[in-house]
Tab-separated table of C-alpha atoms in Angstrom:
chain	number	residue	atom	x	y	z
Z	242	MET	CA	-9.593	-21.919	13.853
Z	243	MET	CA	-7.717	-18.887	15.120
Z	244	ASN	CA	-8.774	-15.444	14.037
Z	245	ILE	CA	-7.323	-14.697	10.603
Z	246	MET	CA	-5.417	-11.766	12.036
Z	247	GLN	CA	-3.762	-13.978	14.652
Z	248	MET	CA	-0.869	-14.556	12.361
Z	249	GLY	CA	1.928	-17.022	12.182
Z	250	THR	CA	2.873	-20.076	14.189
Z	251	MET	CA	1.365	-19.974	17.670
Z	252	ILE	CA	3.699	-20.236	20.665
Z	253	ASP	CA	2.896	-22.657	23.487
Z	254	ALA	CA	2.649	-20.369	26.510
Z	255	ASN	CA	2.526	-23.397	28.838
Z	256	VAL	CA	6.078	-24.396	27.947
Z	257	VAL	CA	7.929	-21.110	28.449
Z	258	ARG	CA	6.920	-17.475	28.732
Z	259	PRO	CA	7.830	-16.098	25.304
Z	260	HIS	CA	9.760	-12.921	24.701
Z	261	PRO	CA	7.749	-10.079	23.076
Z	262	GLU	CA	10.067	-10.010	20.061
Z	263	GLN	CA	9.583	-13.747	19.595
Z	264	VAL	CA	5.810	-13.289	19.577
Z	265	ALA	CA	6.144	-10.348	17.173
Z	266	ARG	CA	8.120	-12.522	14.748
Z	267	ALA	CA	5.478	-15.234	14.960
Z	268	PHE	CA	2.741	-12.663	14.312
Z	269	LEU	CA	4.516	-11.551	11.137
Z	270	THR	CA	5.309	-15.026	9.777
Z	271	PRO	CA	2.615	-16.610	7.597
Z	272	ARG	CA	2.430	-20.388	7.464
Z	273	ARG	CA	2.508	-21.973	4.048
Z	274	PRO	CA	-0.711	-23.724	2.983
Z	275	ALA	CA	-0.798	-27.443	3.759
Z	276	GLN	CA	-1.579	-28.006	0.100
Z	277	ARG	CA	-0.370	-25.635	-2.586
Z	278	GLU	CA	-2.953	-25.019	-5.333
Z	279	PRO	CA	-1.362	-22.873	-8.040
Z	280	LEU	CA	-3.686	-20.655	-10.052
Z	281	THR	CA	-3.466	-21.093	-13.812
Z	282	LEU	CA	-5.211	-18.459	-15.902
Z	283	GLU	CA	-6.118	-19.545	-19.418
Z	284	SER	CA	-3.732	-17.915	-21.907
Z	285	GLY	CA	-2.120	-16.161	-18.973
Z	286	GLU	CA	1.438	-15.059	-18.395
Z	287	ALA	CA	3.567	-15.072	-15.269
Z	288	LEU	CA	5.052	-11.787	-14.082
Z	289	ARG	CA	7.535	-10.794	-11.404
Z	290	ILE	CA	7.533	-7.175	-10.299
Z	291	ALA	CA	10.148	-5.548	-8.074
Z	292	THR	CA	8.674	-3.796	-5.030
Z	293	PRO	CA	10.081	-2.302	-1.808
Z	294	GLU	CA	9.139	-5.611	-0.162
Z	295	GLY	CA	10.920	-7.829	-2.686
Z	296	GLU	CA	9.750	-9.384	-5.923
Z	297	VAL	CA	6.045	-10.096	-6.176
Z	298	ALA	CA	4.654	-12.877	-8.357
Z	299	LEU	CA	1.566	-12.296	-10.485
Z	300	GLN	CA	-0.369	-13.886	-13.273
Z	301	ARG	CA	-2.079	-11.842	-15.963
Z	302	ALA	CA	-4.631	-12.817	-18.582
Z	303	GLY	CA	-7.094	-11.129	-20.902
Z	304	SER	CA	-7.390	-7.567	-22.129
Z	305	GLY	CA	-9.437	-4.580	-21.133
Z	306	PRO	CA	-9.685	-2.766	-17.798
Z	307	ALA	CA	-7.542	-4.497	-15.184
Z	308	VAL	CA	-9.081	-6.182	-12.150
Z	309	LEU	CA	-6.643	-7.455	-9.523
Z	310	LEU	CA	-7.506	-10.414	-7.286
Z	311	LEU	CA	-5.938	-10.298	-3.816
Z	312	HIS	CA	-5.968	-13.236	-1.422
Z	313	GLY	CA	-5.869	-13.178	2.377
Z	314	TRP	CA	-3.356	-14.061	5.090
Z	315	GLU	CA	-1.830	-17.522	4.654
Z	316	GLY	CA	-3.902	-17.829	1.484
Z	317	GLN	CA	-3.011	-18.174	-2.166
Z	318	ALA	CA	-4.027	-16.661	-5.480
Z	319	SER	CA	-6.144	-19.701	-6.330
Z	320	ASP	CA	-8.481	-18.811	-3.430
Z	321	LEU	CA	-10.144	-16.341	-5.819
Z	322	ALA	CA	-9.932	-18.557	-8.903
Z	323	ALA	CA	-13.716	-18.626	-9.362
Z	324	PHE	CA	-13.756	-14.878	-10.053
Z	325	ALA	CA	-11.374	-15.085	-13.019
Z	326	PRO	CA	-13.450	-16.743	-15.805
Z	327	PRO	CA	-16.493	-14.453	-15.458
Z	328	LEU	CA	-14.239	-11.385	-15.284
Z	329	LEU	CA	-12.509	-12.460	-18.488
Z	330	ASP	CA	-15.879	-13.164	-20.097
Z	331	ALA	CA	-17.010	-9.661	-19.107
Z	332	GLY	CA	-14.099	-8.117	-21.005
Z	333	PHE	CA	-11.679	-7.425	-18.178
Z	334	SER	CA	-8.064	-8.385	-17.840
Z	335	VAL	CA	-7.328	-10.314	-14.665
Z	336	LEU	CA	-4.278	-10.000	-12.429
Z	337	ALA	CA	-3.772	-12.457	-9.570
Z	338	MET	CA	-1.109	-11.415	-7.067
Z	339	ASP	CA	0.750	-13.388	-4.420
Z	340	LEU	CA	1.206	-11.256	-1.317
Z	341	PRO	CA	4.792	-10.873	-0.053
Z	342	ALA	CA	5.920	-13.992	1.864
Z	343	HIS	CA	3.142	-15.956	0.160
Z	344	GLY	CA	3.094	-18.218	-2.889
Z	345	ASP	CA	5.898	-17.439	-5.314
Z	346	SER	CA	6.541	-13.948	-3.966
Z	347	ALA	CA	9.716	-13.164	-2.034
Z	348	GLY	CA	10.048	-12.951	1.733
Z	349	ARG	CA	9.302	-14.954	4.867
Z	350	GLN	CA	7.725	-12.281	7.052
Z	351	THR	CA	5.239	-9.560	6.160
Z	352	SER	CA	2.393	-7.403	7.437
Z	353	ILE	CA	-0.508	-5.278	6.266
Z	354	PRO	CA	1.581	-2.113	5.632
Z	355	GLN	CA	4.353	-4.063	3.904
Z	356	CYS	CA	1.863	-5.837	1.655
Z	357	ALA	CA	0.239	-2.471	0.937
Z	358	ARG	CA	3.563	-1.010	-0.164
Z	359	ALA	CA	4.048	-3.971	-2.479
Z	360	LEU	CA	0.535	-3.601	-3.886
Z	361	ARG	CA	1.049	0.080	-4.565
Z	362	ALA	CA	4.301	-0.696	-6.406
Z	363	VAL	CA	2.481	-3.309	-8.496
Z	364	GLY	CA	-0.182	-0.744	-9.370
Z	365	GLU	CA	2.460	1.747	-10.444
Z	366	ALA	CA	4.250	-0.866	-12.554
Z	367	ILE	CA	1.262	-2.202	-14.467
Z	368	GLY	CA	-0.744	0.982	-14.785
Z	369	PRO	CA	-4.040	2.100	-13.237
Z	370	LEU	CA	-6.321	-0.636	-11.970
Z	371	HIS	CA	-10.010	-0.551	-12.710
Z	372	ALA	CA	-10.804	-2.561	-9.584
Z	373	VAL	CA	-9.445	-4.801	-6.855
Z	374	ILE	CA	-11.352	-7.754	-5.407
Z	375	ALA	CA	-9.794	-8.637	-2.059
Z	376	HIS	CA	-10.457	-11.289	0.562
Z	377	SER	CA	-9.981	-11.023	4.324
Z	378	ILE	CA	-6.660	-9.414	5.232
Z	379	GLY	CA	-6.260	-8.575	1.549
Z	380	SER	CA	-9.072	-6.071	2.143
Z	381	ALA	CA	-7.062	-4.349	4.862
Z	382	VAL	CA	-4.021	-4.358	2.581
Z	383	LEU	CA	-6.123	-2.780	-0.161
Z	384	ALA	CA	-7.397	-0.023	2.135
Z	385	GLU	CA	-3.848	0.824	3.236
Z	386	ALA	CA	-2.653	0.910	-0.376
Z	387	LEU	CA	-5.554	3.125	-1.492
Z	388	HIS	CA	-4.841	5.444	1.428
Z	389	ALA	CA	-1.210	5.658	0.255
Z	390	GLY	CA	-2.188	6.501	-3.330
Z	391	LEU	CA	-2.909	3.271	-5.185
Z	392	VAL	CA	-4.983	4.128	-8.267
Z	393	ALA	CA	-8.124	1.994	-8.554
Z	394	GLN	CA	-11.701	2.987	-9.288
Z	395	ARG	CA	-13.554	0.196	-7.485
Z	396	ALA	CA	-12.973	-1.968	-4.445
Z	397	VAL	CA	-14.716	-5.203	-3.489
Z	398	LEU	CA	-13.835	-6.210	0.067
Z	399	VAL	CA	-14.857	-9.722	1.064
Z	400	SER	CA	-14.825	-10.738	4.742
Z	401	ALA	CA	-12.900	-7.579	5.606
Z	402	PRO	CA	-11.286	-7.244	9.069
Z	403	ALA	CA	-11.184	-3.852	10.750
Z	404	HIS	CA	-8.535	-3.232	13.425
Z	405	TYR	CA	-4.972	-4.562	13.217
Z	406	GLU	CA	-4.132	-3.578	16.801
Z	407	ARG	CA	-7.109	-5.433	18.253
Z	408	HIS	CA	-6.070	-8.697	16.661
Z	409	ALA	CA	-2.407	-8.197	17.520
Z	410	ARG	CA	-3.434	-7.853	21.148
Z	411	SER	CA	-5.497	-11.038	20.906
Z	412	PHE	CA	-2.453	-12.816	19.508
Z	413	ALA	CA	-0.322	-11.515	22.363
Z	414	ALA	CA	-2.850	-12.684	24.948
Z	415	ALA	CA	-3.026	-16.144	23.391
Z	416	ALA	CA	0.777	-16.304	23.560
Z	417	GLY	CA	0.708	-15.528	27.293
Z	418	LEU	CA	2.025	-11.951	27.265
Z	419	ASP	CA	1.003	-9.613	30.061
Z	420	GLY	CA	0.138	-5.956	29.521
Z	421	GLU	CA	3.703	-4.615	29.594
Z	422	ALA	CA	5.007	-7.373	27.346
Z	423	THR	CA	2.115	-6.794	24.927
Z	424	GLU	CA	3.075	-3.138	24.586
Z	425	ALA	CA	6.655	-4.226	23.902
Z	426	MET	CA	5.413	-6.656	21.254
Z	427	LEU	CA	3.368	-3.936	19.538
Z	428	ALA	CA	6.401	-1.652	19.537
Z	429	SER	CA	8.522	-4.432	18.051
Z	430	ILE	CA	5.986	-5.039	15.282
Z	431	SER	CA	5.718	-1.331	14.514
Z	432	SER	CA	9.497	-1.055	14.266
Z	433	ALA	CA	9.741	-4.117	12.018
Z	434	VAL	CA	7.037	-3.053	9.569
Z	435	GLY	CA	7.745	0.660	9.477
Z	436	ALA	CA	4.282	1.721	10.615
Z	437	ASP	CA	2.388	2.192	13.871
Z	438	VAL	CA	0.157	-0.838	14.427
Z	439	ARG	CA	-2.367	1.413	16.170
Z	440	GLU	CA	-2.866	3.452	12.999
Z	441	ILE	CA	-3.672	0.480	10.770
Z	442	SER	CA	-7.431	0.328	10.799
Z	443	LEU	CA	-9.837	0.046	7.885
Z	444	PRO	CA	-12.459	2.238	9.604
Z	445	ARG	CA	-9.717	4.824	10.191
Z	446	ARG	CA	-8.780	4.851	6.494
Z	447	ALA	CA	-12.274	4.557	5.022
Z	448	PRO	CA	-13.548	8.132	5.546
Z	449	GLN	CA	-10.760	9.504	3.323
Z	450	LEU	CA	-11.311	7.013	0.497
Z	451	ARG	CA	-13.403	7.936	-2.530
Z	452	GLN	CA	-13.361	4.720	-4.560
Z	453	ARG	CA	-16.706	3.013	-5.011
Z	454	ALA	CA	-16.730	0.129	-2.563
Z	455	LEU	CA	-18.739	-3.029	-1.991
Z	456	PHE	CA	-18.320	-5.033	1.215
Z	457	ILE	CA	-19.494	-8.652	1.213
Z	458	HIS	CA	-19.619	-10.667	4.431
Z	459	SER	CA	-21.317	-13.782	5.728
Z	460	ALA	CA	-23.184	-13.416	8.987
Z	461	ASP	CA	-21.800	-16.725	10.286
Z	462	ASP	CA	-18.136	-15.854	9.693
Z	463	ARG	CA	-16.255	-17.143	12.761
Z	464	VAL	CA	-12.894	-15.810	11.620
Z	465	VAL	CA	-13.784	-12.153	11.034
Z	466	ALA	CA	-17.082	-11.050	12.563
Z	467	ILE	CA	-19.489	-9.322	10.198
Z	468	GLU	CA	-19.576	-6.344	12.564
Z	469	GLU	CA	-16.038	-5.502	11.468
Z	470	SER	CA	-16.999	-4.896	7.841
Z	471	LEU	CA	-20.229	-3.167	8.880
Z	472	ASP	CA	-18.129	-0.692	10.889
Z	473	SER	CA	-15.872	-0.052	7.890
Z	474	ALA	CA	-18.682	0.249	5.354
Z	475	SER	CA	-20.546	2.709	7.561
Z	476	VAL	CA	-17.728	5.270	7.325
Z	477	TRP	CA	-16.585	4.653	3.711
Z	478	PRO	CA	-18.433	7.332	1.696
Z	479	GLY	CA	-21.056	5.739	-0.528
Z	480	ALA	CA	-20.019	2.160	0.263
Z	481	ARG	CA	-22.480	-0.711	-0.079
Z	482	HIS	CA	-22.650	-3.701	2.227
Z	483	MET	CA	-23.955	-7.122	1.137
Z	484	ARG	CA	-24.813	-9.556	3.922
Z	485	VAL	CA	-24.956	-13.244	3.034
Z	486	GLU	CA	-25.841	-16.239	5.154
Z	487	GLY	CA	-24.229	-19.609	5.820
Z	488	LEU	CA	-21.033	-19.116	3.813
Z	489	GLY	CA	-18.501	-18.675	6.606
Z	490	HIS	CA	-15.158	-17.037	5.954
Z	491	ARG	CA	-14.087	-18.826	2.782
Z	492	ARG	CA	-17.028	-20.600	1.166
Z	493	LEU	CA	-18.367	-17.328	-0.180
Z	494	LEU	CA	-15.341	-17.153	-2.516
Z	495	GLY	CA	-16.908	-19.919	-4.579
Z	496	ASN	CA	-20.529	-18.873	-4.237
Z	497	PRO	CA	-22.135	-17.954	-7.597
Z	498	ALA	CA	-24.307	-15.197	-6.098
Z	499	VAL	CA	-21.328	-13.565	-4.377
Z	500	ILE	CA	-19.208	-13.771	-7.514
Z	501	ALA	CA	-22.007	-12.359	-9.666
Z	502	ALA	CA	-22.577	-9.464	-7.249
Z	503	ALA	CA	-18.876	-8.616	-7.222
Z	504	ILE	CA	-18.570	-8.686	-10.988
Z	505	ASP	CA	-21.778	-6.699	-11.517
Z	506	PHE	CA	-20.439	-4.054	-9.157
Z	507	VAL	CA	-17.082	-3.941	-10.918
Z	508	ALA	CA	-18.699	-3.800	-14.357
Z	509	ILE	CA	-21.131	-0.922	-13.757
Z	510	ASN	CA	-20.296	1.843	-16.236
Z	511	HIS	CA	-16.793	0.528	-16.698
């Protein structure tokens, strides 16, 4: 499996040397899941919220402080379905959001900064969030949104990647781009998303963030190495880091101990 940050449909470098803009478009284009698994929240309602990145689809259920569930790249809201019932039982309302260009949300291409702009608009539309529980690239999206002013008291970051540029360069190398073409690709991405790829880094954002944060990561994650979240947690003031074993990149989303730890963290003094 390719690194989660190696986005989009891979280009066969053995057939033809791709153009940097072609690789940039591939990097920004998420593939749809092979099997769609819609999330249905009991007694929930479907919402569509206008954002600078197009309409975003959400589901909302329950009452009380709002906790938003945020999936990862090429994922879907149902990836975090196991968190919803215990959150509702604990007295929270649950919001499950489809990232731009994912699920029922608008768009075909997106990126971390674009998703962050959409998330911030969602936060402004529905009111302050008590917490966000995010998986994989959703964690990077959350950090960008918090840096830009998203209001949320707590952040749970599961399998969180660190450096956007590093993974973009890996994608470029896998596509067969040389050094000059890679720089052109990075410039093309930055122009398309309205942000400098080199600036998008969770460890770069973390020192300025003051939300209480819990990082959870499995030591055997082959998609995002645990060292990435350790780097981020080490510079996020007061952040905790929970290391688990044998749960890979996705299995921890259904693990009872992981879910309980996340909800206990969210619920403290809420």
